[in-house]
Amino acid sequence: MTEAGTGHTAEEDKGGLRTALAGLTTRGRSFLAAGVAAAICAYVLGQSDLLRVGLLLAALPLVCATVLYRTRYRVAGSRRLSPGRVPAGSEARVHLRMDNISRLPTGLLMLQDRVPYVLGPRPRFVLDRVEAGGRREVSYRVRSDLRGRYPLGPLQLRLTDPFGMCELTRSFSTYDTLTVIPRVEALPPVRLTGEAKGYGDGRQRSLALAGEDDIIPRGYRYGDDLRRVHWRLTARYGELMVRREEQPQRSRCTVLLDTRGIAFQGAGPDSAFEWAVSGTASALVHMLERGFSVRLLTDTGSSVPGEGADGFAGASQESADAAGMMMDTLAVIDHSDGTGLSRAYDVLRGGNEGLLIAFLGDLDEEQATVLGKMRQRSGGAVAFLLDSESWVRESTEVPGPLDRSVDRLRMLREAGWTAVMVPRGVSLADLWREADRQRTHVASTGTTAGGSGT
């Protein structure tokens, strides 16, 4: 849970009669108008009793406004989100707490919190008299099917007199943010091309814990264990040389998300692009849980702020924080204006990148060729290709030709990718297993798989 907006105070500001009269309700304005009208009629008709009634009617809302305005309430408000980061389609609960920190009891309080329309209706609460030093706690739920970052607040407090003649609104100055992240689907632990266990021997490895001094055998230092002495090198160099201890090693994985606006059609929570974002989030979390050093990459060549050269490390205390940072990035990611994948290729071509997992939109021949070059920079590559045009068709429409998508799928497979077509309505877990079956078929036959996949 994260806490926000704690310790902020709402207090009536000083002002003139105009501010107080602006807070008159419909009832208060009606009483004032009736009193003025009665007083005028009494003056014209010479009726003193009617004049007294008119003065009473006019004075009542004015007295209520003055008393309410001069009452010095000091109220502290806090807001707590549970949780502060929630998957799309799930609910979060917002807890509000009001503390009366003055020496006087309050009157009737009406509490209102500002929330974006996409999160639901604006919550309103009526709080009875709060004693001096007392507190009241209320809560409400919010839900969004669209990922993003949504502001909550500022909190508004409406004060009213017992007769309902006047209402004054005071606002707190702070607001909090609810982060709606993509949906994450649990994936089965299959063995994909170029993938190895998170730790151990493997071709696509980078040292996880070894320091710079341990890259090669070094000279003996005071305190080193004599069992680490490398006697052969000691005889060669004429001084004690110490071998580095065997260090755990970590596999590397890069997850590429195609965000080009021209590669996806449609919008909304059920669009092809949202499926790709959700699939990327699922793959990132899955690989982190398996102990990989994971990096998120987009077609623009950008990655997560604060990400290291090898990505975020998994299977460690920081893995939850790493997943949170990548989920926060995916929560606000949007279409790019780019037309190609060359920037992502420039990032990958610096060396062997381990396992490469890509979620791709519509491709032309040029971009399929670039992806073929990316394959040469990775130990293994898995592509999920979305035919976004098929995603925007109605279920009753006759499916159109998929020759172009099938041709791009064939080009990726010929370049060495484990490529799977993504039709609408299929879960990522099933496609993940299909990629494993395709890899097994290629490994057993030694040929490139054909067809359009599942």
Tab-separated table of C-alpha atoms in Angstrom:
chain	number	residue	atom	x	y	z
A	1	MET	CA	0.000	0.000	0.000
A	2	THR	CA	1.115	3.538	-0.659
A	3	GLU	CA	-0.045	6.547	1.280
A	4	ALA	CA	-0.572	9.959	-0.225
A	5	GLY	CA	-1.971	13.289	0.738
A	6	THR	CA	-1.228	12.931	4.458
A	7	GLY	CA	-1.186	15.824	6.845
A	8	HIS	CA	-2.713	18.472	4.567
A	9	THR	CA	-5.031	21.028	6.217
A	10	ALA	CA	-8.142	22.747	4.845
A	11	GLU	CA	-9.047	25.950	6.700
A	12	GLU	CA	-11.492	28.756	5.922
A	13	ASP	CA	-9.738	31.702	4.328
A	14	LYS	CA	-10.454	35.284	5.236
A	15	GLY	CA	-12.764	37.134	2.895
A	16	GLY	CA	-15.566	39.586	2.638
A	17	LEU	CA	-19.310	39.489	2.525
A	18	ARG	CA	-19.274	38.669	-1.178
A	19	THR	CA	-17.636	35.295	-0.545
A	20	ALA	CA	-20.145	34.418	2.154
A	21	LEU	CA	-23.146	35.402	0.032
A	22	ALA	CA	-21.794	33.368	-2.905
A	23	GLY	CA	-22.215	30.258	-0.748
A	24	LEU	CA	-25.968	30.730	-0.282
A	25	THR	CA	-27.975	27.715	-1.387
A	26	THR	CA	-31.225	27.827	-3.340
A	27	ARG	CA	-33.082	27.729	-0.051
A	28	GLY	CA	-31.006	30.579	1.355
A	29	ARG	CA	-31.478	32.734	-1.747
A	30	SER	CA	-35.233	32.033	-1.658
A	31	PHE	CA	-35.465	33.100	1.972
A	32	LEU	CA	-33.477	36.246	1.244
A	33	ALA	CA	-35.631	37.144	-1.770
A	34	ALA	CA	-38.854	36.458	0.118
A	35	GLY	CA	-37.688	38.593	3.032
A	36	VAL	CA	-36.751	41.511	0.800
A	37	ALA	CA	-40.068	41.250	-1.079
A	38	ALA	CA	-42.027	41.122	2.197
A	39	ALA	CA	-40.160	44.138	3.552
A	40	ILE	CA	-40.929	46.170	0.402
A	41	CYS	CA	-44.592	45.212	0.498
A	42	ALA	CA	-44.779	46.071	4.214
A	43	TYR	CA	-43.269	49.487	3.525
A	44	VAL	CA	-45.709	50.170	0.669
A	45	LEU	CA	-48.761	48.912	2.563
A	46	GLY	CA	-47.691	50.241	5.918
A	47	GLN	CA	-47.874	46.864	7.623
A	48	SER	CA	-45.380	46.737	10.497
A	49	ASP	CA	-46.062	43.068	11.295
A	50	LEU	CA	-45.285	42.063	7.720
A	51	LEU	CA	-42.101	44.126	7.927
A	52	ARG	CA	-40.923	42.145	10.937
A	53	VAL	CA	-41.603	38.881	9.106
A	54	GLY	CA	-39.697	40.119	6.075
A	55	LEU	CA	-36.713	41.196	8.140
A	56	LEU	CA	-36.652	37.790	9.849
A	57	LEU	CA	-36.744	35.950	6.532
A	58	ALA	CA	-33.961	38.097	5.096
A	59	ALA	CA	-31.791	37.999	8.219
A	60	LEU	CA	-31.845	34.198	8.669
A	61	PRO	CA	-29.714	33.266	5.572
A	62	LEU	CA	-27.397	36.246	6.207
A	63	VAL	CA	-26.792	35.167	9.801
A	64	CYS	CA	-26.225	31.543	8.746
A	65	ALA	CA	-23.711	32.613	6.082
A	66	THR	CA	-21.854	34.864	8.503
A	67	VAL	CA	-21.687	32.263	11.285
A	68	LEU	CA	-20.609	29.517	8.889
A	69	TYR	CA	-17.995	31.697	7.267
A	70	ARG	CA	-16.472	32.843	10.549
A	71	THR	CA	-16.396	29.368	12.078
A	72	ARG	CA	-12.751	28.337	12.182
A	73	TYR	CA	-12.757	24.623	11.375
A	74	ARG	CA	-9.378	22.982	10.990
A	75	VAL	CA	-9.707	19.638	9.254
A	76	ALA	CA	-6.888	17.349	8.107
A	77	GLY	CA	-7.451	14.857	5.301
A	78	SER	CA	-5.499	11.857	4.047
A	79	ARG	CA	-5.916	9.435	1.167
A	80	ARG	CA	-4.590	5.883	0.885
A	81	LEU	CA	-4.711	3.714	-2.248
A	82	SER	CA	-4.994	-0.043	-1.923
A	83	PRO	CA	-3.194	-0.926	-4.114
A	84	GLY	CA	-1.541	2.017	-5.852
A	85	ARG	CA	-0.772	-0.074	-8.933
A	86	VAL	CA	-3.612	-2.235	-10.292
A	87	PRO	CA	-4.037	-4.308	-13.491
A	88	ALA	CA	-6.558	-3.116	-16.077
A	89	GLY	CA	-10.037	-4.444	-15.324
A	90	SER	CA	-9.335	-4.824	-11.588
A	91	GLU	CA	-10.591	-2.684	-8.747
A	92	ALA	CA	-8.659	-0.519	-6.336
A	93	ARG	CA	-10.012	0.890	-3.097
A	94	VAL	CA	-9.430	4.476	-2.014
A	95	HIS	CA	-9.541	5.147	1.720
A	96	LEU	CA	-10.279	8.689	2.900
A	97	ARG	CA	-9.717	9.863	6.445
A	98	MET	CA	-10.832	13.184	7.924
A	99	ASP	CA	-9.475	14.418	11.265
A	100	ASN	CA	-10.930	17.351	13.172
A	101	ILE	CA	-7.823	18.927	14.683
A	102	SER	CA	-9.601	21.978	16.119
A	103	ARG	CA	-11.111	22.412	19.550
A	104	LEU	CA	-14.629	22.851	18.204
A	105	PRO	CA	-16.951	20.191	16.810
A	106	THR	CA	-17.835	20.522	13.154
A	107	GLY	CA	-21.236	20.755	11.620
A	108	LEU	CA	-22.468	18.694	8.707
A	109	LEU	CA	-19.618	17.964	6.239
A	110	MET	CA	-20.037	16.883	2.638
A	111	LEU	CA	-16.942	15.210	1.222
A	112	GLN	CA	-16.245	14.873	-2.490
A	113	ASP	CA	-13.208	13.465	-4.291
A	114	ARG	CA	-12.388	14.293	-7.899
A	115	VAL	CA	-11.723	11.277	-10.090
A	116	PRO	CA	-11.430	10.975	-13.885
A	117	TYR	CA	-14.570	9.898	-15.693
A	118	VAL	CA	-12.925	6.644	-16.836
A	119	LEU	CA	-12.612	5.501	-13.203
A	120	GLY	CA	-16.313	5.798	-12.463
A	121	PRO	CA	-18.695	8.339	-10.900
A	122	ARG	CA	-17.418	11.031	-8.581
A	123	PRO	CA	-17.716	9.766	-4.972
A	124	ARG	CA	-19.635	11.888	-2.468
A	125	PHE	CA	-20.059	11.342	1.278
A	126	VAL	CA	-22.028	13.078	4.023
A	127	LEU	CA	-20.315	13.196	7.415
A	128	ASP	CA	-22.287	14.015	10.532
A	129	ARG	CA	-20.956	16.141	13.327
A	130	VAL	CA	-17.286	15.360	14.030
A	131	GLU	CA	-16.312	15.951	17.632
A	132	ALA	CA	-13.157	17.844	18.580
A	133	GLY	CA	-10.165	15.592	17.962
A	134	GLY	CA	-12.372	12.993	16.265
A	135	ARG	CA	-12.008	11.316	12.917
A	136	ARG	CA	-14.142	9.763	10.209
A	137	GLU	CA	-13.066	7.192	7.615
A	138	VAL	CA	-14.824	6.366	4.345
A	139	SER	CA	-13.771	4.479	1.220
A	140	TYR	CA	-14.811	3.975	-2.384
A	141	ARG	CA	-13.774	1.754	-5.294
A	142	VAL	CA	-12.391	2.699	-8.700
A	143	ARG	CA	-11.950	0.548	-11.797
A	144	SER	CA	-10.632	1.105	-15.300
A	145	ASP	CA	-10.383	-1.147	-18.343
A	146	LEU	CA	-7.854	1.241	-19.870
A	147	ARG	CA	-4.280	1.327	-18.630
A	148	GLY	CA	-2.754	4.670	-17.726
A	149	ARG	CA	-1.954	7.017	-14.859
A	150	TYR	CA	-5.001	8.710	-13.368
A	151	PRO	CA	-4.997	11.598	-10.863
A	152	LEU	CA	-7.211	11.330	-7.779
A	153	GLY	CA	-8.133	14.584	-6.130
A	154	PRO	CA	-7.957	17.191	-4.941
A	155	LEU	CA	-10.343	16.429	-2.127
A	156	GLN	CA	-13.181	18.907	-1.671
A	157	LEU	CA	-14.932	19.638	1.605
A	158	ARG	CA	-18.342	21.331	1.659
A	159	LEU	CA	-19.544	22.915	4.896
A	160	THR	CA	-23.212	23.659	5.526
A	161	ASP	CA	-25.263	25.185	8.309
A	162	PRO	CA	-28.019	23.242	10.135
A	163	PHE	CA	-30.771	25.024	8.179
A	164	GLY	CA	-29.210	24.377	4.740
A	165	MET	CA	-29.049	28.091	3.976
A	166	CYS	CA	-25.365	28.276	3.047
A	167	GLU	CA	-22.630	25.991	1.725
A	168	LEU	CA	-18.925	26.772	1.534
A	169	THR	CA	-16.449	24.661	-0.425
A	170	ARG	CA	-12.825	24.224	0.581
A	171	SER	CA	-10.306	22.167	-1.401
A	172	PHE	CA	-7.168	20.379	-0.337
A	173	SER	CA	-4.148	21.189	-2.459
A	174	THR	CA	-2.743	17.733	-3.171
A	175	TYR	CA	-3.736	14.802	-5.321
A	176	ASP	CA	-2.527	11.219	-5.784
A	177	THR	CA	-2.003	9.000	-8.804
A	178	LEU	CA	-3.462	5.581	-9.526
A	179	THR	CA	-1.447	3.548	-12.035
A	180	VAL	CA	-3.428	1.062	-14.121
A	181	ILE	CA	-0.962	-1.408	-15.619
A	182	PRO	CA	-1.541	-3.928	-18.434
A	183	ARG	CA	-3.067	-7.290	-17.663
A	184	VAL	CA	-0.466	-9.967	-16.946
A	185	GLU	CA	-1.142	-13.556	-17.970
A	186	ALA	CA	0.660	-16.449	-16.289
A	187	LEU	CA	2.792	-18.327	-18.808
A	188	PRO	CA	3.807	-21.995	-18.724
A	189	PRO	CA	7.513	-22.774	-18.140
A	190	VAL	CA	8.368	-24.001	-21.651
A	191	ARG	CA	11.883	-24.208	-23.116
A	192	LEU	CA	12.329	-21.844	-26.062
A	193	THR	CA	15.181	-21.563	-28.550
A	194	GLY	CA	18.137	-19.708	-27.081
A	195	GLU	CA	16.696	-19.905	-23.587
A	196	ALA	CA	18.485	-21.565	-20.720
A	197	LYS	CA	17.813	-21.637	-17.015
A	198	GLY	CA	18.358	-18.414	-15.171
A	199	TYR	CA	21.627	-19.604	-13.641
A	200	GLY	CA	24.320	-22.059	-14.698
A	201	ASP	CA	26.293	-22.821	-17.839
A	202	GLY	CA	24.962	-21.558	-21.113
A	203	ARG	CA	26.002	-19.924	-24.341
A	204	GLN	CA	24.161	-16.644	-23.846
A	205	ARG	CA	25.551	-15.547	-20.493
A	206	SER	CA	26.831	-12.487	-18.723
A	207	LEU	CA	28.459	-12.496	-15.327
A	208	ALA	CA	25.979	-11.499	-12.673
A	209	LEU	CA	28.113	-11.036	-9.575
A	210	ALA	CA	31.706	-11.003	-10.720
A	211	GLY	CA	33.544	-7.735	-10.272
A	212	GLU	CA	36.081	-6.191	-12.596
A	213	ASP	CA	38.945	-7.605	-10.588
A	214	ASP	CA	37.647	-11.145	-11.069
A	215	ILE	CA	37.483	-11.169	-14.868
A	216	ILE	CA	40.997	-12.733	-15.084
A	217	PRO	CA	43.278	-14.323	-12.451
A	218	ARG	CA	44.931	-11.620	-10.356
A	219	GLY	CA	47.761	-11.206	-7.907
A	220	TYR	CA	47.470	-12.471	-4.371
A	221	ARG	CA	46.041	-10.013	-1.846
A	222	TYR	CA	46.301	-10.132	1.905
A	223	GLY	CA	43.391	-12.147	3.248
A	224	ASP	CA	42.805	-14.244	0.109
A	225	ASP	CA	42.120	-17.915	0.676
A	226	LEU	CA	45.207	-19.942	-0.243
A	227	ARG	CA	42.936	-22.538	-1.807
A	228	ARG	CA	42.278	-20.008	-4.577
A	229	VAL	CA	45.944	-19.787	-5.582
A	230	HIS	CA	46.488	-20.730	-9.251
A	231	TRP	CA	49.824	-22.587	-9.027
A	232	ARG	CA	50.433	-22.881	-12.763
A	233	LEU	CA	50.134	-19.144	-13.293
A	234	THR	CA	52.109	-18.563	-10.111
A	235	ALA	CA	55.019	-20.514	-11.618
A	236	ARG	CA	54.699	-18.604	-14.900
A	237	TYR	CA	54.624	-15.090	-13.409
A	238	GLY	CA	56.874	-15.739	-10.418
A	239	GLU	CA	54.321	-14.430	-7.911
A	240	LEU	CA	51.225	-15.753	-6.247
A	241	MET	CA	48.229	-15.585	-8.593
A	242	VAL	CA	44.666	-16.130	-7.384
A	243	ARG	CA	41.958	-17.637	-9.562
A	244	ARG	CA	38.561	-16.088	-9.485
A	245	GLU	CA	35.850	-18.056	-7.745
A	246	GLU	CA	33.126	-19.556	-9.884
A	247	GLN	CA	30.394	-16.981	-10.087
A	248	PRO	CA	26.716	-17.496	-10.790
A	249	GLN	CA	25.799	-16.347	-14.274
A	250	ARG	CA	22.539	-14.972	-15.580
A	251	SER	CA	20.812	-15.364	-18.910
A	252	ARG	CA	19.753	-12.286	-20.809
A	253	CYS	CA	16.445	-11.603	-22.475
A	254	THR	CA	15.213	-8.635	-24.498
A	255	VAL	CA	11.488	-8.115	-25.032
A	256	LEU	CA	10.751	-5.959	-28.081
A	257	LEU	CA	7.407	-4.147	-28.356
A	258	ASP	CA	6.381	-2.724	-31.710
A	259	THR	CA	4.586	0.567	-31.002
A	260	ARG	CA	4.414	1.991	-34.543
A	261	GLY	CA	1.062	3.642	-35.118
A	262	ILE	CA	0.946	2.425	-38.734
A	263	ALA	CA	1.362	-1.186	-37.586
A	264	PHE	CA	-1.884	-1.390	-35.612
A	265	GLN	CA	-5.503	-0.645	-36.361
A	266	GLY	CA	-8.342	-0.091	-33.939
A	267	ALA	CA	-8.376	1.247	-30.397
A	268	GLY	CA	-9.766	0.365	-26.998
A	269	PRO	CA	-9.071	-2.360	-24.443
A	270	ASP	CA	-9.754	-5.162	-26.977
A	271	SER	CA	-7.521	-3.807	-29.746
A	272	ALA	CA	-4.486	-5.557	-31.185
A	273	PHE	CA	-2.113	-2.982	-29.713
A	274	GLU	CA	-3.468	-3.487	-26.193
A	275	TRP	CA	-3.013	-7.250	-26.624
A	276	ALA	CA	0.610	-6.655	-27.642
A	277	VAL	CA	1.220	-4.455	-24.592
A	278	SER	CA	-0.365	-7.036	-22.300
A	279	GLY	CA	1.682	-9.801	-23.932
A	280	THR	CA	4.864	-7.794	-23.442
A	281	ALA	CA	4.059	-7.314	-19.751
A	282	SER	CA	3.377	-11.037	-19.332
A	283	ALA	CA	6.651	-12.006	-21.010
A	284	LEU	CA	8.658	-9.535	-18.918
A	285	VAL	CA	7.234	-10.787	-15.633
A	286	HIS	CA	7.637	-14.424	-16.674
A	287	MET	CA	11.310	-14.020	-17.602
A	288	LEU	CA	12.064	-12.034	-14.443
A	289	GLU	CA	10.536	-14.800	-12.333
A	290	ARG	CA	12.810	-17.300	-14.075
A	291	GLY	CA	15.903	-15.339	-13.057
A	292	PHE	CA	16.775	-13.625	-16.341
A	293	SER	CA	18.281	-10.198	-16.810
A	294	VAL	CA	15.396	-8.628	-18.699
A	295	ARG	CA	15.332	-5.544	-20.893
A	296	LEU	CA	12.307	-3.818	-22.420
A	297	LEU	CA	12.902	-2.318	-25.864
A	298	THR	CA	10.598	-0.490	-28.292
A	299	ASP	CA	10.854	0.260	-31.989
A	300	THR	CA	12.114	3.752	-31.105
A	301	GLY	CA	15.175	2.254	-29.411
A	302	SER	CA	14.094	3.436	-25.966
A	303	SER	CA	13.917	1.343	-22.836
A	304	VAL	CA	12.912	1.750	-19.194
A	305	PRO	CA	14.506	4.698	-17.327
A	306	GLY	CA	17.045	3.437	-14.805
A	307	GLU	CA	17.562	0.166	-16.629
A	308	GLY	CA	21.134	-1.166	-16.638
A	309	ALA	CA	23.142	-2.214	-19.660
A	310	ASP	CA	22.024	-5.816	-19.223
A	311	GLY	CA	18.486	-4.945	-18.186
A	312	PHE	CA	16.856	-5.553	-14.844
A	313	ALA	CA	18.009	-8.556	-12.852
A	314	GLY	CA	15.464	-11.155	-11.857
A	315	ALA	CA	15.342	-13.661	-8.999
A	316	SER	CA	16.568	-11.043	-6.544
A	317	GLN	CA	15.207	-8.617	-3.996
A	318	GLU	CA	15.043	-5.968	-6.683
A	319	SER	CA	13.003	-8.098	-9.119
A	320	ALA	CA	9.668	-6.818	-7.778
A	321	ASP	CA	10.841	-3.216	-8.089
A	322	ALA	CA	12.156	-3.945	-11.590
A	323	ALA	CA	8.817	-5.418	-12.623
A	324	GLY	CA	7.046	-2.403	-11.141
A	325	MET	CA	9.187	0.052	-13.112
A	326	MET	CA	8.571	-1.793	-16.374
A	327	MET	CA	4.846	-2.041	-15.654
A	328	ASP	CA	4.750	1.700	-14.987
A	329	THR	CA	6.408	2.284	-18.359
A	330	LEU	CA	3.939	0.019	-20.143
A	331	ALA	CA	1.016	1.684	-18.348
A	332	VAL	CA	1.554	4.908	-20.296
A	333	ILE	CA	3.186	3.639	-23.490
A	334	ASP	CA	1.480	4.757	-26.673
A	335	HIS	CA	1.858	4.573	-30.439
A	336	SER	CA	5.039	6.029	-31.888
A	337	ASP	CA	5.331	8.079	-35.062
A	338	GLY	CA	8.077	5.839	-36.431
A	339	THR	CA	7.762	3.777	-39.581
A	340	GLY	CA	10.510	1.210	-39.062
A	341	LEU	CA	12.444	-0.965	-36.620
A	342	SER	CA	15.941	0.241	-37.509
A	343	ARG	CA	16.431	2.078	-34.197
A	344	ALA	CA	15.754	-1.075	-32.243
A	345	TYR	CA	18.179	-2.950	-34.498
A	346	ASP	CA	20.867	-0.351	-33.797
A	347	VAL	CA	20.505	-1.070	-30.078
A	348	LEU	CA	20.663	-4.838	-30.560
A	349	ARG	CA	23.548	-5.024	-32.985
A	350	GLY	CA	26.093	-4.145	-30.328
A	351	GLY	CA	26.470	-7.785	-29.362
A	352	ASN	CA	24.789	-11.071	-28.599
A	353	GLU	CA	21.557	-10.282	-26.779
A	354	GLY	CA	20.529	-13.744	-25.584
A	355	LEU	CA	16.850	-14.551	-26.037
A	356	LEU	CA	14.799	-12.046	-28.055
A	357	ILE	CA	10.995	-11.997	-27.718
A	358	ALA	CA	9.097	-9.646	-30.045
A	359	PHE	CA	5.453	-8.560	-30.194
A	360	LEU	CA	4.919	-7.168	-33.675
A	361	GLY	CA	2.166	-5.444	-35.622
A	362	ASP	CA	1.753	-5.383	-39.380
A	363	LEU	CA	5.063	-5.676	-41.227
A	364	ASP	CA	6.203	-4.765	-44.696
A	365	GLU	CA	9.012	-6.521	-46.510
A	366	GLU	CA	11.629	-4.012	-45.385
A	367	GLN	CA	10.823	-4.414	-41.697
A	368	ALA	CA	10.741	-8.203	-42.034
A	369	THR	CA	14.270	-7.982	-43.437
A	370	VAL	CA	15.385	-5.845	-40.472
A	371	LEU	CA	13.952	-8.432	-38.103
A	372	GLY	CA	15.912	-11.096	-39.961
A	373	LYS	CA	19.088	-9.173	-39.150
A	374	MET	CA	18.029	-8.910	-35.507
A	375	ARG	CA	17.873	-12.677	-35.355
A	376	GLN	CA	21.595	-12.839	-36.081
A	377	ARG	CA	22.260	-10.773	-32.955
A	378	SER	CA	20.421	-13.099	-30.564
A	379	GLY	CA	20.829	-16.612	-29.309
A	380	GLY	CA	17.156	-17.320	-29.931
A	381	ALA	CA	14.216	-15.314	-31.204
A	382	VAL	CA	10.454	-15.702	-30.731
A	383	ALA	CA	7.998	-13.463	-32.581
A	384	PHE	CA	4.269	-13.006	-32.022
A	385	LEU	CA	2.901	-11.426	-35.200
A	386	LEU	CA	-0.492	-9.706	-35.010
A	387	ASP	CA	-2.567	-9.231	-38.119
A	388	SER	CA	-4.285	-6.105	-36.788
A	389	GLU	CA	-6.678	-5.911	-39.745
A	390	SER	CA	-8.288	-9.177	-38.713
A	391	TRP	CA	-8.746	-7.793	-35.189
A	392	VAL	CA	-10.994	-4.942	-36.343
A	393	ARG	CA	-13.332	-7.162	-38.380
A	394	GLU	CA	-16.678	-8.078	-36.882
A	395	SER	CA	-17.135	-11.718	-35.975
A	396	THR	CA	-19.902	-12.039	-38.579
A	397	GLU	CA	-17.735	-10.802	-41.441
A	398	VAL	CA	-16.069	-13.200	-43.813
A	399	PRO	CA	-12.320	-13.248	-43.093
A	400	GLY	CA	-10.231	-11.525	-45.753
A	401	PRO	CA	-7.053	-12.832	-47.296
A	402	LEU	CA	-4.041	-13.172	-45.007
A	403	ASP	CA	-1.489	-13.647	-47.788
A	404	ARG	CA	0.623	-10.692	-46.689
A	405	SER	CA	0.756	-11.776	-43.037
A	406	VAL	CA	1.514	-15.368	-44.023
A	407	ASP	CA	4.311	-14.158	-46.283
A	408	ARG	CA	5.855	-12.093	-43.466
A	409	LEU	CA	5.558	-15.056	-41.145
A	410	ARG	CA	7.388	-17.210	-43.669
A	411	MET	CA	10.178	-14.623	-44.004
A	412	LEU	CA	10.684	-14.541	-40.235
A	413	ARG	CA	10.845	-18.321	-39.996
A	414	GLU	CA	13.296	-18.535	-42.848
A	415	ALA	CA	15.471	-16.035	-40.991
A	416	GLY	CA	15.504	-18.322	-37.936
A	417	TRP	CA	12.679	-16.866	-35.872
A	418	THR	CA	10.191	-18.996	-34.004
A	419	ALA	CA	7.231	-17.040	-35.361
A	420	VAL	CA	3.577	-17.465	-34.390
A	421	MET	CA	0.533	-15.735	-35.839
A	422	VAL	CA	-1.758	-14.126	-33.248
A	423	PRO	CA	-5.462	-14.406	-34.111
A	424	ARG	CA	-8.103	-12.623	-32.087
A	425	GLY	CA	-9.346	-14.340	-28.959
A	426	VAL	CA	-6.391	-16.710	-28.371
A	427	SER	CA	-4.607	-16.564	-25.021
A	428	LEU	CA	-0.900	-15.868	-24.846
A	429	ALA	CA	-0.343	-19.054	-22.826
A	430	ASP	CA	-1.617	-21.151	-25.761
A	431	LEU	CA	0.577	-19.229	-28.197
A	432	TRP	CA	3.525	-19.672	-25.836
A	433	ARG	CA	3.047	-23.436	-25.978
A	434	GLU	CA	2.640	-23.254	-29.761
A	435	ALA	CA	6.016	-21.511	-30.001
A	436	ASP	CA	7.565	-24.310	-27.964
A	437	ARG	CA	5.981	-26.973	-30.194
A	438	GLN	CA	7.233	-25.154	-33.274
A	439	ARG	CA	10.739	-24.983	-31.846
A	440	THR	CA	10.664	-28.679	-31.014
A	441	HIS	CA	9.511	-29.522	-34.545
A	442	VAL	CA	12.301	-27.476	-36.109
A	443	ALA	CA	14.898	-29.004	-33.791
A	444	SER	CA	13.760	-32.540	-34.552
A	445	THR	CA	13.456	-32.165	-38.341
A	446	GLY	CA	16.182	-29.619	-38.929
A	447	THR	CA	13.881	-27.665	-41.300
A	448	THR	CA	12.033	-24.374	-41.089
A	449	ALA	CA	8.416	-24.689	-39.979
A	450	GLY	CA	5.831	-23.483	-42.405
A	451	GLY	CA	2.203	-22.477	-42.254
A	452	SER	CA	0.543	-19.658	-40.461
A	453	GLY	CA	0.693	-21.083	-36.943
A	454	THR	CA	-2.034	-21.060	-34.401
